[in-house]
mmCIF file of C-alpha atoms in Angstrom:
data_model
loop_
_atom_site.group_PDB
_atom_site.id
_atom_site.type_symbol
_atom_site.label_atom_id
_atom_site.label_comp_id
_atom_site.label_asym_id
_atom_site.label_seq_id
_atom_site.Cartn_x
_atom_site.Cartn_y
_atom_site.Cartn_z
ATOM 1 C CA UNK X 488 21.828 -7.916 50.823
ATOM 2 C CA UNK X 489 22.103 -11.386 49.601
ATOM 3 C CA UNK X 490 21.327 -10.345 46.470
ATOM 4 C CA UNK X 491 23.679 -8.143 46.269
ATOM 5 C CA UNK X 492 26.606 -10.210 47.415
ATOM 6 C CA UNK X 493 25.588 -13.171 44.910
ATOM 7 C CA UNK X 494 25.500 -10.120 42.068
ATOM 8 C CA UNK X 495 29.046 -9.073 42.865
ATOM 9 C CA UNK X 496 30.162 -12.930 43.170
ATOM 10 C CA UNK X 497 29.183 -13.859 39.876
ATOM 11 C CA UNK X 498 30.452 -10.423 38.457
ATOM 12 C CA UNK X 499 33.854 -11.494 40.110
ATOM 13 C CA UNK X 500 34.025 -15.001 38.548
ATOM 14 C CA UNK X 501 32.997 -13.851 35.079
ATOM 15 C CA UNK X 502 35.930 -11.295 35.602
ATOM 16 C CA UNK X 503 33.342 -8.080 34.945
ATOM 17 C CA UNK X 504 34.115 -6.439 38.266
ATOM 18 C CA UNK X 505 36.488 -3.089 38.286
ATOM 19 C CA UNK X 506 38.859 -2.286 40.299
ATOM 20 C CA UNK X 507 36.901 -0.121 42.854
ATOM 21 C CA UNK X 508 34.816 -3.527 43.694
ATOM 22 C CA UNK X 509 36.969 -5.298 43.995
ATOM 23 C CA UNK X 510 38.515 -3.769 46.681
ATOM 24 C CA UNK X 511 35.042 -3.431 48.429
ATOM 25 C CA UNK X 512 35.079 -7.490 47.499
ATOM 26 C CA UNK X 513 38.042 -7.834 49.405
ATOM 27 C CA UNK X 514 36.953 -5.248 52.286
ATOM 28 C CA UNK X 515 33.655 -7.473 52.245
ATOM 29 C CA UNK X 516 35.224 -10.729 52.479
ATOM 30 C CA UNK X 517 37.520 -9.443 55.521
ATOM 31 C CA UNK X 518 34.735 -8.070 57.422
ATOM 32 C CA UNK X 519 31.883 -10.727 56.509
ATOM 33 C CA UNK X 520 32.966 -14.803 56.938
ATOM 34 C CA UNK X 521 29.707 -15.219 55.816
ATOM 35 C CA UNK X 522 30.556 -13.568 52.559
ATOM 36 C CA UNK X 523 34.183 -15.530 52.304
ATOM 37 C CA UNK X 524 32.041 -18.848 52.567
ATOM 38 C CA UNK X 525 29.636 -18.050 49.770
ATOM 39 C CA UNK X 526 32.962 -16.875 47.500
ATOM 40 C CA UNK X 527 34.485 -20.244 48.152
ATOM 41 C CA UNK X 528 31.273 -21.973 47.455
ATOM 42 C CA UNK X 529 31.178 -20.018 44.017
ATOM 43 C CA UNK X 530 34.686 -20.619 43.371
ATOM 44 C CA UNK X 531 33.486 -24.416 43.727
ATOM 45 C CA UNK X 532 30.681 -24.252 41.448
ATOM 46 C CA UNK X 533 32.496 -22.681 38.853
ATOM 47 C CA UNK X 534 35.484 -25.528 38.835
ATOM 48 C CA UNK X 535 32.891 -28.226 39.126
ATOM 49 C CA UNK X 536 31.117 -27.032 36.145
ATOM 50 C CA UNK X 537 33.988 -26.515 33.724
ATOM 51 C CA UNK X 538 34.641 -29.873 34.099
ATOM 52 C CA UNK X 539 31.246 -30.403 32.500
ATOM 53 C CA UNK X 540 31.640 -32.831 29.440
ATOM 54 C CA UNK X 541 29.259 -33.581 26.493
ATOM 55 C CA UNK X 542 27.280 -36.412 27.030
ATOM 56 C CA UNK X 543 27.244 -39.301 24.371
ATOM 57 C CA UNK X 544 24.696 -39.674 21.721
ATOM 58 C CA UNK X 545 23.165 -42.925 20.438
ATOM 59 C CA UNK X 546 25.723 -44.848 18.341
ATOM 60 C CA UNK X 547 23.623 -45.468 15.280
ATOM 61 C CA UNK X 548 22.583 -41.339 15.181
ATOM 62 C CA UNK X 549 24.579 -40.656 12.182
ATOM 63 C CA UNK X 550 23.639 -44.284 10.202
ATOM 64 C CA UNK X 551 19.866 -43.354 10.995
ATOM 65 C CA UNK X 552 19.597 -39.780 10.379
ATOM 66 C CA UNK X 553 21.644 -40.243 7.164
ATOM 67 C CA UNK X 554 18.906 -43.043 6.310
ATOM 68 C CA UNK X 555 16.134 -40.842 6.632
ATOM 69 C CA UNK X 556 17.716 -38.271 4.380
ATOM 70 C CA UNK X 557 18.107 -41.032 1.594
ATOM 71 C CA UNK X 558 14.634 -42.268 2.488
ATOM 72 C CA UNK X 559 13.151 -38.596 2.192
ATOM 73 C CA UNK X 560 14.962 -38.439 -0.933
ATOM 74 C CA UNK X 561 13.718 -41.481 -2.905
ATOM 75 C CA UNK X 562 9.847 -40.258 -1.626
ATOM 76 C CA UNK X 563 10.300 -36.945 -3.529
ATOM 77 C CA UNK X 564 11.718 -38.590 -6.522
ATOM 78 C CA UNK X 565 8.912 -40.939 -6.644
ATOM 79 C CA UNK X 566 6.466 -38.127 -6.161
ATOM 80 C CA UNK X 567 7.954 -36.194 -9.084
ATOM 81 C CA UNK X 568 7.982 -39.589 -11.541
ATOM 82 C CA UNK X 569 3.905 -40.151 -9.967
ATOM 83 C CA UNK X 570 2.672 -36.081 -10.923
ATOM 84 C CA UNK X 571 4.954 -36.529 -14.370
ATOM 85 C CA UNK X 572 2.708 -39.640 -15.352
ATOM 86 C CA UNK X 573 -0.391 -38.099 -14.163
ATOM 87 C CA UNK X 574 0.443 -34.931 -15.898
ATOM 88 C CA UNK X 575 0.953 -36.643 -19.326
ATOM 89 C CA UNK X 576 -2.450 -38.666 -18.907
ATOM 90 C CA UNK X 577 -4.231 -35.528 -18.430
ATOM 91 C CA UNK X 578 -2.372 -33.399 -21.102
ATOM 92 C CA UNK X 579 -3.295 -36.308 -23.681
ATOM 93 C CA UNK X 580 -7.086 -36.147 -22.191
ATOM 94 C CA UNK X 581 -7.066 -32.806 -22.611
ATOM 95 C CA UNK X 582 -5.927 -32.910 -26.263
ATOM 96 C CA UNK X 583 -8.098 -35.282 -27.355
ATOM 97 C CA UNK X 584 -11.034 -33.490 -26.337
ATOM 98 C CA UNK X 585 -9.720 -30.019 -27.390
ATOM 99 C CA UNK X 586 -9.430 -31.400 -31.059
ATOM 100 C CA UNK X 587 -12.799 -33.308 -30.750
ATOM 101 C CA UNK X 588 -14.828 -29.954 -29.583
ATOM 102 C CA UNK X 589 -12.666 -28.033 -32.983
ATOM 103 C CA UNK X 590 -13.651 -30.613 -35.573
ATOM 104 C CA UNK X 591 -17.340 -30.262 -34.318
ATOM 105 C CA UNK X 592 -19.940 -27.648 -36.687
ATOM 106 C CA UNK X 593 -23.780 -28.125 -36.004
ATOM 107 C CA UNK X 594 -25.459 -29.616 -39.722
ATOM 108 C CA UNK X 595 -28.261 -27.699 -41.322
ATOM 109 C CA UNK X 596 -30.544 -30.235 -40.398
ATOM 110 C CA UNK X 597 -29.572 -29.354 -37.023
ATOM 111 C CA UNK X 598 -29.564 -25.790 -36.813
ATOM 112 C CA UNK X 599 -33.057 -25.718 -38.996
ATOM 113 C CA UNK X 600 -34.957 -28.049 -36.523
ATOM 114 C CA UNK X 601 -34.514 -25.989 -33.553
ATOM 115 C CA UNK X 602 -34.873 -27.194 -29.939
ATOM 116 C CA UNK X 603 -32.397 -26.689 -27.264
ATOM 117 C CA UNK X 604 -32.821 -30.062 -26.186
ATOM 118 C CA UNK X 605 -31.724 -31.662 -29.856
ATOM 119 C CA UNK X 606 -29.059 -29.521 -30.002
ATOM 120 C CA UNK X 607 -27.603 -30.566 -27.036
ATOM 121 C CA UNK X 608 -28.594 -34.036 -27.963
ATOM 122 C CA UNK X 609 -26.972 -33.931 -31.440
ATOM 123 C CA UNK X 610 -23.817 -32.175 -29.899
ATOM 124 C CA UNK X 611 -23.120 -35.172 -27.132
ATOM 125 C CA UNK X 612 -23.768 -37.756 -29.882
ATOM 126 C CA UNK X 613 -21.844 -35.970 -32.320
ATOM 127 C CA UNK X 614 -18.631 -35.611 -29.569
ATOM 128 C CA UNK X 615 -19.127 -39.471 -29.025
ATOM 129 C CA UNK X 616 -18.837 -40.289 -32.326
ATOM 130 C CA UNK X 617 -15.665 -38.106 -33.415
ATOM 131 C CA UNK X 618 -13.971 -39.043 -30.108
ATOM 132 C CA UNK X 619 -14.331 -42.908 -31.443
ATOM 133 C CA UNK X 620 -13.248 -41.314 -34.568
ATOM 134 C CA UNK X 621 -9.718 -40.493 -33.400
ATOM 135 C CA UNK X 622 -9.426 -43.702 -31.485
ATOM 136 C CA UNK X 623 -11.075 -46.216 -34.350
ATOM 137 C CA UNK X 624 -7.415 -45.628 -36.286
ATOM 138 C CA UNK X 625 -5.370 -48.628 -36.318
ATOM 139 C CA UNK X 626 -2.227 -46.359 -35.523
ATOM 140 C CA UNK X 627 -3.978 -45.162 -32.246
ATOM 141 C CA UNK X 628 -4.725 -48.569 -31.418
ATOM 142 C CA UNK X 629 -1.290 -49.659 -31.126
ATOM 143 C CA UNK X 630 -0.241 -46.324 -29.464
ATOM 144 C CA UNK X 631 -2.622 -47.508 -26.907
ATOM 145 C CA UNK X 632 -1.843 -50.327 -26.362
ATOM 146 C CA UNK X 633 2.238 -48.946 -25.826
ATOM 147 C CA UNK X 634 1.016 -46.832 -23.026
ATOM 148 C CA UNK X 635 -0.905 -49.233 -21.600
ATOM 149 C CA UNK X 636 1.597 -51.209 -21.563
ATOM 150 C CA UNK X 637 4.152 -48.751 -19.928
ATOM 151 C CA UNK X 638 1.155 -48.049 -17.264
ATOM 152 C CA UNK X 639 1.317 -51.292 -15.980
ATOM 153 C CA UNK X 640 4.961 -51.988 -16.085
ATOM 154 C CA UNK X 641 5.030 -48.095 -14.668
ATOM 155 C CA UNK X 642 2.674 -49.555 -11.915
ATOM 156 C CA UNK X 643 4.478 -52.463 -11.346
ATOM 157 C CA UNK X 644 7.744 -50.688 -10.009
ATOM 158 C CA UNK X 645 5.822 -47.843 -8.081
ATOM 159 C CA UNK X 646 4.413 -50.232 -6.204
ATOM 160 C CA UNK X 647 7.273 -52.449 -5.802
ATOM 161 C CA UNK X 648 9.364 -48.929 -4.329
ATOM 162 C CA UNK X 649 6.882 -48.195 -1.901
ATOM 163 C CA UNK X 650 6.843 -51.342 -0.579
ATOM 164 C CA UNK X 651 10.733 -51.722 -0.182
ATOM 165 C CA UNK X 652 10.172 -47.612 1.702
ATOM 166 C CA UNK X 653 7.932 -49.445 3.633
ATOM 167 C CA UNK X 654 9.945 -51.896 4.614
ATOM 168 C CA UNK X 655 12.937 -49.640 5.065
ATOM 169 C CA UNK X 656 11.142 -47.419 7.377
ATOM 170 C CA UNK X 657 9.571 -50.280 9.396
ATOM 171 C CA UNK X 658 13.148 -51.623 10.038
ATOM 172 C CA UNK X 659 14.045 -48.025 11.620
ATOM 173 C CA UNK I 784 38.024 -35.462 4.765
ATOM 174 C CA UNK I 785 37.538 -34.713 8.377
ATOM 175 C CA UNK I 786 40.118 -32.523 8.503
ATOM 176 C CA UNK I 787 37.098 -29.945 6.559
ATOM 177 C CA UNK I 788 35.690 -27.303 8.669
ATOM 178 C CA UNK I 789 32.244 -26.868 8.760
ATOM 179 C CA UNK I 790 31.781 -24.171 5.851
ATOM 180 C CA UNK I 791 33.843 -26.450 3.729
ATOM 181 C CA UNK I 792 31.795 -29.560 4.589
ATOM 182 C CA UNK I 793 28.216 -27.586 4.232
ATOM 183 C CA UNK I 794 29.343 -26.619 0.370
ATOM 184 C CA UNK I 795 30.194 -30.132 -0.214
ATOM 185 C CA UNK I 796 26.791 -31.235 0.789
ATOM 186 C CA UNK I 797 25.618 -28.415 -1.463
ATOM 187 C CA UNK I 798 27.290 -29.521 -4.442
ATOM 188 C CA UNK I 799 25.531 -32.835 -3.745
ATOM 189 C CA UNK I 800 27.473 -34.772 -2.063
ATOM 190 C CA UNK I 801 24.972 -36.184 0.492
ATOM 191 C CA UNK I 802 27.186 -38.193 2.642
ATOM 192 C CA UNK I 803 29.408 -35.383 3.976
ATOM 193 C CA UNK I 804 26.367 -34.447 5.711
ATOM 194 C CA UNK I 805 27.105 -37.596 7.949
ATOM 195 C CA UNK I 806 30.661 -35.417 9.246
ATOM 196 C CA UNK I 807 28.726 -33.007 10.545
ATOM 197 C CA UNK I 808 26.188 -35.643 12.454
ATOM 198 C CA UNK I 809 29.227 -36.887 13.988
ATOM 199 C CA UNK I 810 31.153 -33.464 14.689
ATOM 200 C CA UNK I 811 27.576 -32.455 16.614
ATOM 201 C CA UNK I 812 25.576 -34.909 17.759
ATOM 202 C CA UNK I 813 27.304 -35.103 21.101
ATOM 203 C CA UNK I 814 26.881 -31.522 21.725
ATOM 204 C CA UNK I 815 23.296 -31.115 20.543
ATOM 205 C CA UNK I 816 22.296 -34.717 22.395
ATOM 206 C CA UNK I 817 23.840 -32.949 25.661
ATOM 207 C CA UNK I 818 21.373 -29.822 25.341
ATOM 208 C CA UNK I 819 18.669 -32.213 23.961
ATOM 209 C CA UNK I 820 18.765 -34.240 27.440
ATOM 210 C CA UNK I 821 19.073 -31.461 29.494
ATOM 211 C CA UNK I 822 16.096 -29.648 27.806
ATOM 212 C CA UNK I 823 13.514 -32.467 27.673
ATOM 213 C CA UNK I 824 14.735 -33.825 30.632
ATOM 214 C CA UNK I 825 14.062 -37.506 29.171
ATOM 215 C CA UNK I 826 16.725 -39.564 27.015
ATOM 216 C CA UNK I 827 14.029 -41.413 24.285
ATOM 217 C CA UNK I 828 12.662 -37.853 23.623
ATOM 218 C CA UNK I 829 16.115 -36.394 23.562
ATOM 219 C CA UNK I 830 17.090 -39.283 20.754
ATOM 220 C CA UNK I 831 13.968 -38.308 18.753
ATOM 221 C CA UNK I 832 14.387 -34.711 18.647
ATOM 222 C CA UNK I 833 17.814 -35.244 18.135
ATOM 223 C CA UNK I 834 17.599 -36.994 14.735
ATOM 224 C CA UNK I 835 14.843 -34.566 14.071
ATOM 225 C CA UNK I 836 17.067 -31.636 14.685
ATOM 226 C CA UNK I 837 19.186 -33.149 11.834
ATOM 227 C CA UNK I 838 17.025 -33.834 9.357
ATOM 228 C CA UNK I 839 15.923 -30.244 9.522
ATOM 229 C CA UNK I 840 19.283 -28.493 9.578
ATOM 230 C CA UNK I 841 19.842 -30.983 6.436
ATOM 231 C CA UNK I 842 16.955 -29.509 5.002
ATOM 232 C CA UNK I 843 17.335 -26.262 5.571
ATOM 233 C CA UNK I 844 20.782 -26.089 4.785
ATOM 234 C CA UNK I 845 20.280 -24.388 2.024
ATOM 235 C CA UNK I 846 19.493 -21.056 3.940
ATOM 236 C CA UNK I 847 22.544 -21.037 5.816
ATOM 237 C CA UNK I 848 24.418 -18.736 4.334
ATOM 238 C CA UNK I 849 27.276 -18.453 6.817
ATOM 239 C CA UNK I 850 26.763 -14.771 8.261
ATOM 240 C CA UNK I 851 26.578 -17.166 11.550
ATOM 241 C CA UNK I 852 28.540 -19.874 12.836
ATOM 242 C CA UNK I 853 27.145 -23.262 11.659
ATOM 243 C CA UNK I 854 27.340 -24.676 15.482
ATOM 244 C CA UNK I 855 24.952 -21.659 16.564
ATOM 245 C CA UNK I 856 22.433 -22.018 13.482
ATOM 246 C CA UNK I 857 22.393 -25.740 14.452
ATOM 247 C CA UNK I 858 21.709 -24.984 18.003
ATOM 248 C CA UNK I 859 19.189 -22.588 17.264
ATOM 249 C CA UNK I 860 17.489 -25.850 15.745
ATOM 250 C CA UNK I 861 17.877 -27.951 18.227
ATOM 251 C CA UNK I 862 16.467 -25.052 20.368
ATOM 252 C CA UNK I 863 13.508 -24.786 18.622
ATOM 253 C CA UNK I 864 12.854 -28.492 17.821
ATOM 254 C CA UNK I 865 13.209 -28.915 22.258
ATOM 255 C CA UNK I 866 10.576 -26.004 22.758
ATOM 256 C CA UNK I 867 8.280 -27.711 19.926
ATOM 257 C CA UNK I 868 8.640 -31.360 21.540
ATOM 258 C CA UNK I 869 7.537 -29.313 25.022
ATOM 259 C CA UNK I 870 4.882 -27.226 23.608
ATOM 260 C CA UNK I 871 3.376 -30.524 22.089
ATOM 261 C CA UNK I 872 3.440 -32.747 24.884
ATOM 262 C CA UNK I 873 2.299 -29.670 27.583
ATOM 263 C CA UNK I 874 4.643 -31.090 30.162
ATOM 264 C CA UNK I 875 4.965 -29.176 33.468
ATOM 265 C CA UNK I 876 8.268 -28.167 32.306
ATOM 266 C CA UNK I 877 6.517 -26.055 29.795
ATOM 267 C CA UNK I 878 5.337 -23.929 32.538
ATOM 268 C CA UNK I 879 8.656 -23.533 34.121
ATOM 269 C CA UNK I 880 9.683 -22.212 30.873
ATOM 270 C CA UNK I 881 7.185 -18.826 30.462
ATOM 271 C CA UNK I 882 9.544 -16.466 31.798
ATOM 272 C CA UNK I 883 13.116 -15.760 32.927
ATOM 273 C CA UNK I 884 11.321 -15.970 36.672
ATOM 274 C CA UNK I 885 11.447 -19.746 36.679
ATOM 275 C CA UNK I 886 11.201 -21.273 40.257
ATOM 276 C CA UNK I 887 14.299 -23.271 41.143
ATOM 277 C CA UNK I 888 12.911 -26.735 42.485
ATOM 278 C CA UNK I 889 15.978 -27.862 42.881
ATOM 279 C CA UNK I 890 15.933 -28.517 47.011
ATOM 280 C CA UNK I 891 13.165 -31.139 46.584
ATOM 281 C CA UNK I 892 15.916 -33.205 44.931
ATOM 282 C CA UNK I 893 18.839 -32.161 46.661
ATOM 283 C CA UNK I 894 18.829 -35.167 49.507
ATOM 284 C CA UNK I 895 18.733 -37.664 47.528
ATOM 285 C CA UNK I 896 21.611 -36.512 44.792
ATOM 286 C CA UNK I 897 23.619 -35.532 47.650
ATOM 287 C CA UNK I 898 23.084 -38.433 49.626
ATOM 288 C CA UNK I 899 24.014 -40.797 45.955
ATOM 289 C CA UNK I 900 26.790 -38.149 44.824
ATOM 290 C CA UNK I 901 30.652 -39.361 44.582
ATOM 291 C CA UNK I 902 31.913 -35.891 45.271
ATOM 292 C CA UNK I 903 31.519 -32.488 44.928
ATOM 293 C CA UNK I 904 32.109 -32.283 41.373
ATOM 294 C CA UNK I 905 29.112 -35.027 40.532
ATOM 295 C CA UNK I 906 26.737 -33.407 42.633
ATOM 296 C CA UNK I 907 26.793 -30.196 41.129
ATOM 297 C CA UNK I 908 26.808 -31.631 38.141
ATOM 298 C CA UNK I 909 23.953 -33.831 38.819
ATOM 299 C CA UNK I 910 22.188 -30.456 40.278
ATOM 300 C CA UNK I 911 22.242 -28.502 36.893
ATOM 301 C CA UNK I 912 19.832 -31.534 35.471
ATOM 302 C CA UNK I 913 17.591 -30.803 37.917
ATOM 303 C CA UNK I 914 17.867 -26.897 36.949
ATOM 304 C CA UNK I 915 15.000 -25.540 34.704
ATOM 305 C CA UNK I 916 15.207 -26.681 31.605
ATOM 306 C CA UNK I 917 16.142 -23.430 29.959
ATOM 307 C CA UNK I 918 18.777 -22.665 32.726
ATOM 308 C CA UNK I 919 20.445 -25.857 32.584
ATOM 309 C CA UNK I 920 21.224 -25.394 28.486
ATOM 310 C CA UNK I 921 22.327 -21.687 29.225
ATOM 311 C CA UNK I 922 25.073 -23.720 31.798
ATOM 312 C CA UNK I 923 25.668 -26.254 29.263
ATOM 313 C CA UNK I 924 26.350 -23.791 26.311
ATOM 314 C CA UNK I 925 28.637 -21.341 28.614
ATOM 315 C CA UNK I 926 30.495 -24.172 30.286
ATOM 316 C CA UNK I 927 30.969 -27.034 27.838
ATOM 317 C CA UNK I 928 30.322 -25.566 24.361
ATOM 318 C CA UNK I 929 31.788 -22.445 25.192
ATOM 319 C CA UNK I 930 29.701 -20.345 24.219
ATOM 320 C CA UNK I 931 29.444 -16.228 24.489
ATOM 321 C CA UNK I 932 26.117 -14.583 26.351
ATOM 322 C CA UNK I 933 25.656 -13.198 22.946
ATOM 323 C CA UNK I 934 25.852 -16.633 21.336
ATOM 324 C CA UNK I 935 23.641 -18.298 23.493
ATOM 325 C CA UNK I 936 20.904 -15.452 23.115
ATOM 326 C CA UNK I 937 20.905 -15.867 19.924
ATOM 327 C CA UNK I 938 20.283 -19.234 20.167
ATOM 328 C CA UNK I 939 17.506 -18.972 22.822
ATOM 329 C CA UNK I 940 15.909 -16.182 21.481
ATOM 330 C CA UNK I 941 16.166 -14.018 24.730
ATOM 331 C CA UNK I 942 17.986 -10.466 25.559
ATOM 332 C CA UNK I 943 21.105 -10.800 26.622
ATOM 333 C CA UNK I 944 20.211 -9.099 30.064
ATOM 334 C CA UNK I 945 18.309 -12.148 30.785
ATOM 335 C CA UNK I 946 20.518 -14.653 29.612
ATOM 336 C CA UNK I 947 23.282 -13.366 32.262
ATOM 337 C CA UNK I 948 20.804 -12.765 34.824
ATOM 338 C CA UNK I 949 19.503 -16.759 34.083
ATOM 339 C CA UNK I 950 23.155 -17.940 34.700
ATOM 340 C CA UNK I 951 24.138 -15.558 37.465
ATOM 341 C CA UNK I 952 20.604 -17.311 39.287
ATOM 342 C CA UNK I 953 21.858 -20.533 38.031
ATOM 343 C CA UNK I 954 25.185 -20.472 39.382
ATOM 344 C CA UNK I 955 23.952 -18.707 42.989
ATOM 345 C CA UNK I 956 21.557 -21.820 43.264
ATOM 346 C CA UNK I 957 24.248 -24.228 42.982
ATOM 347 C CA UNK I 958 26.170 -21.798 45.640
ATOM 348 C CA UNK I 959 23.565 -22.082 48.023
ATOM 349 C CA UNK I 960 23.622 -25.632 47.931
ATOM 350 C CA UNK I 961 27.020 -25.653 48.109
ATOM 351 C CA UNK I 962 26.806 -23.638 51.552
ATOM 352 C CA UNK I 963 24.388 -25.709 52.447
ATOM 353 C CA UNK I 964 26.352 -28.408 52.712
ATOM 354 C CA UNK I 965 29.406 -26.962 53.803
ATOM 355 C CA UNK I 966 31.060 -27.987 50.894
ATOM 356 C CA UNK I 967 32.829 -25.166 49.921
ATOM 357 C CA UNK I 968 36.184 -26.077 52.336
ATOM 358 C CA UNK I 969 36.734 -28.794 49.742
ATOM 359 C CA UNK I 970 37.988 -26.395 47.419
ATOM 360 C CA UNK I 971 41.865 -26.613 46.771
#
């Protein structure tokens, strides 16, 4: 029965009930004081709680969810600039190998004496020797030493923008 | 600028403009603290899962595409990010929270709010915090944010049967207590 009454109630306050109910409502509430108390009591509850206001965040939300954005930010830029560099070392790796394995064809020497051991021998040394090859030009040598160059200077300011990410997050 | 609704403000951020993401922070963060606290039932959580709530919907913001209001795909965030931040810390809450049959342990705490109340109005008010965690947030949303049955469960994820039958047991709590203290001759 309670049940019931409490269904009907909160059908009358969110203004679902037709008009059938609500005269049995009304017949209820003459007959029942019971059932006029509990009314009032939901009448209550329903003016207390639309006076129900938002309750105040933090003050510095905005500044440090805004901060965190930026901070995400500068980590994905810095991981695109660290897989770029490491891309470009391994193309060049790559490369350089590629075009020492094409410039390599076995001798007669070495094809005559036989031996899978020699051959495999004679093909390592061979590699070594056209991979110094490439990199004995005096052209190369200064190209290397530009990139080694950037590397460190590269280096240098990685390092130097984690730290300050560090630092920024630390202070959060 | 603030004069933008929230469509206009969502493009901005869109075509890049970071910052205007900081308008809607401020146009929400009340709203979604207010669930937040009533949800985890703890105000340090609440602040955590708050900013994370953000930094998602910033993240994400690129799959709202506006066939929903931006306050109710933002909710539906800070829904989820509460009901991670409960899974993970397998409070008792989280056991209050497996179905719409949720026991209301609300008289345990009802002396002592009554007894601290300043009037009617502040101890029912006080009484929805102690509501189930889900039930409180379905009073908060209909009450303060205004919220349809429909909107809120599509926020919460639940029929709409259920959410009206968890505010109709909601609001027939706080009527019993009400009775209980012979309060309701104070209405005017």
């Amino acid at each position: 029965m309670k049940t019931k009454i409490d269904e009907l109630l909160n059908r009358y306050i969110d203004n679902e009930l037709d008009t059938p109910e609500l005269t049995g409502l009304d017949d209820l509430i003459d007959k029942d004081p019971e059932a006029l108390k509990e009314l009032k009591a939901m009448k209550l509850v329903e003016k207390s709680l639309k006076k129900m206001e938002y309750e105040n965040a933090p003050l510095n939300t905005t500044y440090t969810v805004m901060l965190k954005i930026a901070s995400a930010k500068k980590i994905k830029r810095s991981n695109w600039f660290f897989w770029t560099v490491v891309s470009f070392f391994s193309l060049c790796i790559a490369a350089v190998l590629i075009y020492s394995f094409s410039i390599y064809s076995p001798s007669a020497s070495e094809i005559s004496s036989g031996g899978d051991l020699n051959a495999v021998k004679n093909f390592f040394s061979d590699k070594a020797k056209s991979i110094n090859k490439i990199f004995s030009g005096e052209d190369i040598k200064l190209l290397g030493a530009v990139i080694s160059l950037l590397l460190i200077v590269t280096g240098y300011f990685i390092l130097e923008s984690h730290r300050n990410l560090k630092n920024k997050l630390k202070s959060l | 600028m603030k004069n933008l609704n929230d469509i206009e403000i969502i493009d901005s951020v869109k075509r890049g403009n970071q910052a205007d993401f900081a308008l809607l922070i401020e146009r929400y963060k009340n709203r979604a603290f207010s669930m937040l606290k009533r949800l985890l039932k703890n105000e340090m959580d609440a602040e955590e899962a708050l900013q994370d709530s953000f930094l998602k919907a910033y993240n994400s913001l690129n799959s709202f595409k506006g066939e929903a209001k931006f306050s109710t795909w933002l909710y539906r965030i800070v829904y989820n990010t509460a009901m991670t931040v409960i899974a993970a810390k397998k409070r008792k809450t989280e056991k209050e929270m497996i179905s719409i049959d949720e026991s209301f342990e609300i008289e345990s705490c009802d002396s002592e709010i009554y007894s601290k109340a300043e009037n009617v109005d502040h101890y029912i008010i006080k009484m929805v915090e102690k509501l189930p965690p889900r039930n409180a947030l379905i009073i908060i949303l209909y009450y303060i944010d205004d919220l349809s049955l429909n909107e809120i469960s599509s926020i919460m994820g639940l029929s709409l049967v259920n959410v009206k039958v968890m505010l109709h047991r909601s609001r027939s709590a706080l009527k019993d207590l009400v009775v209980k203290h012979n309060l309701q001759e104070e209405l005017r």
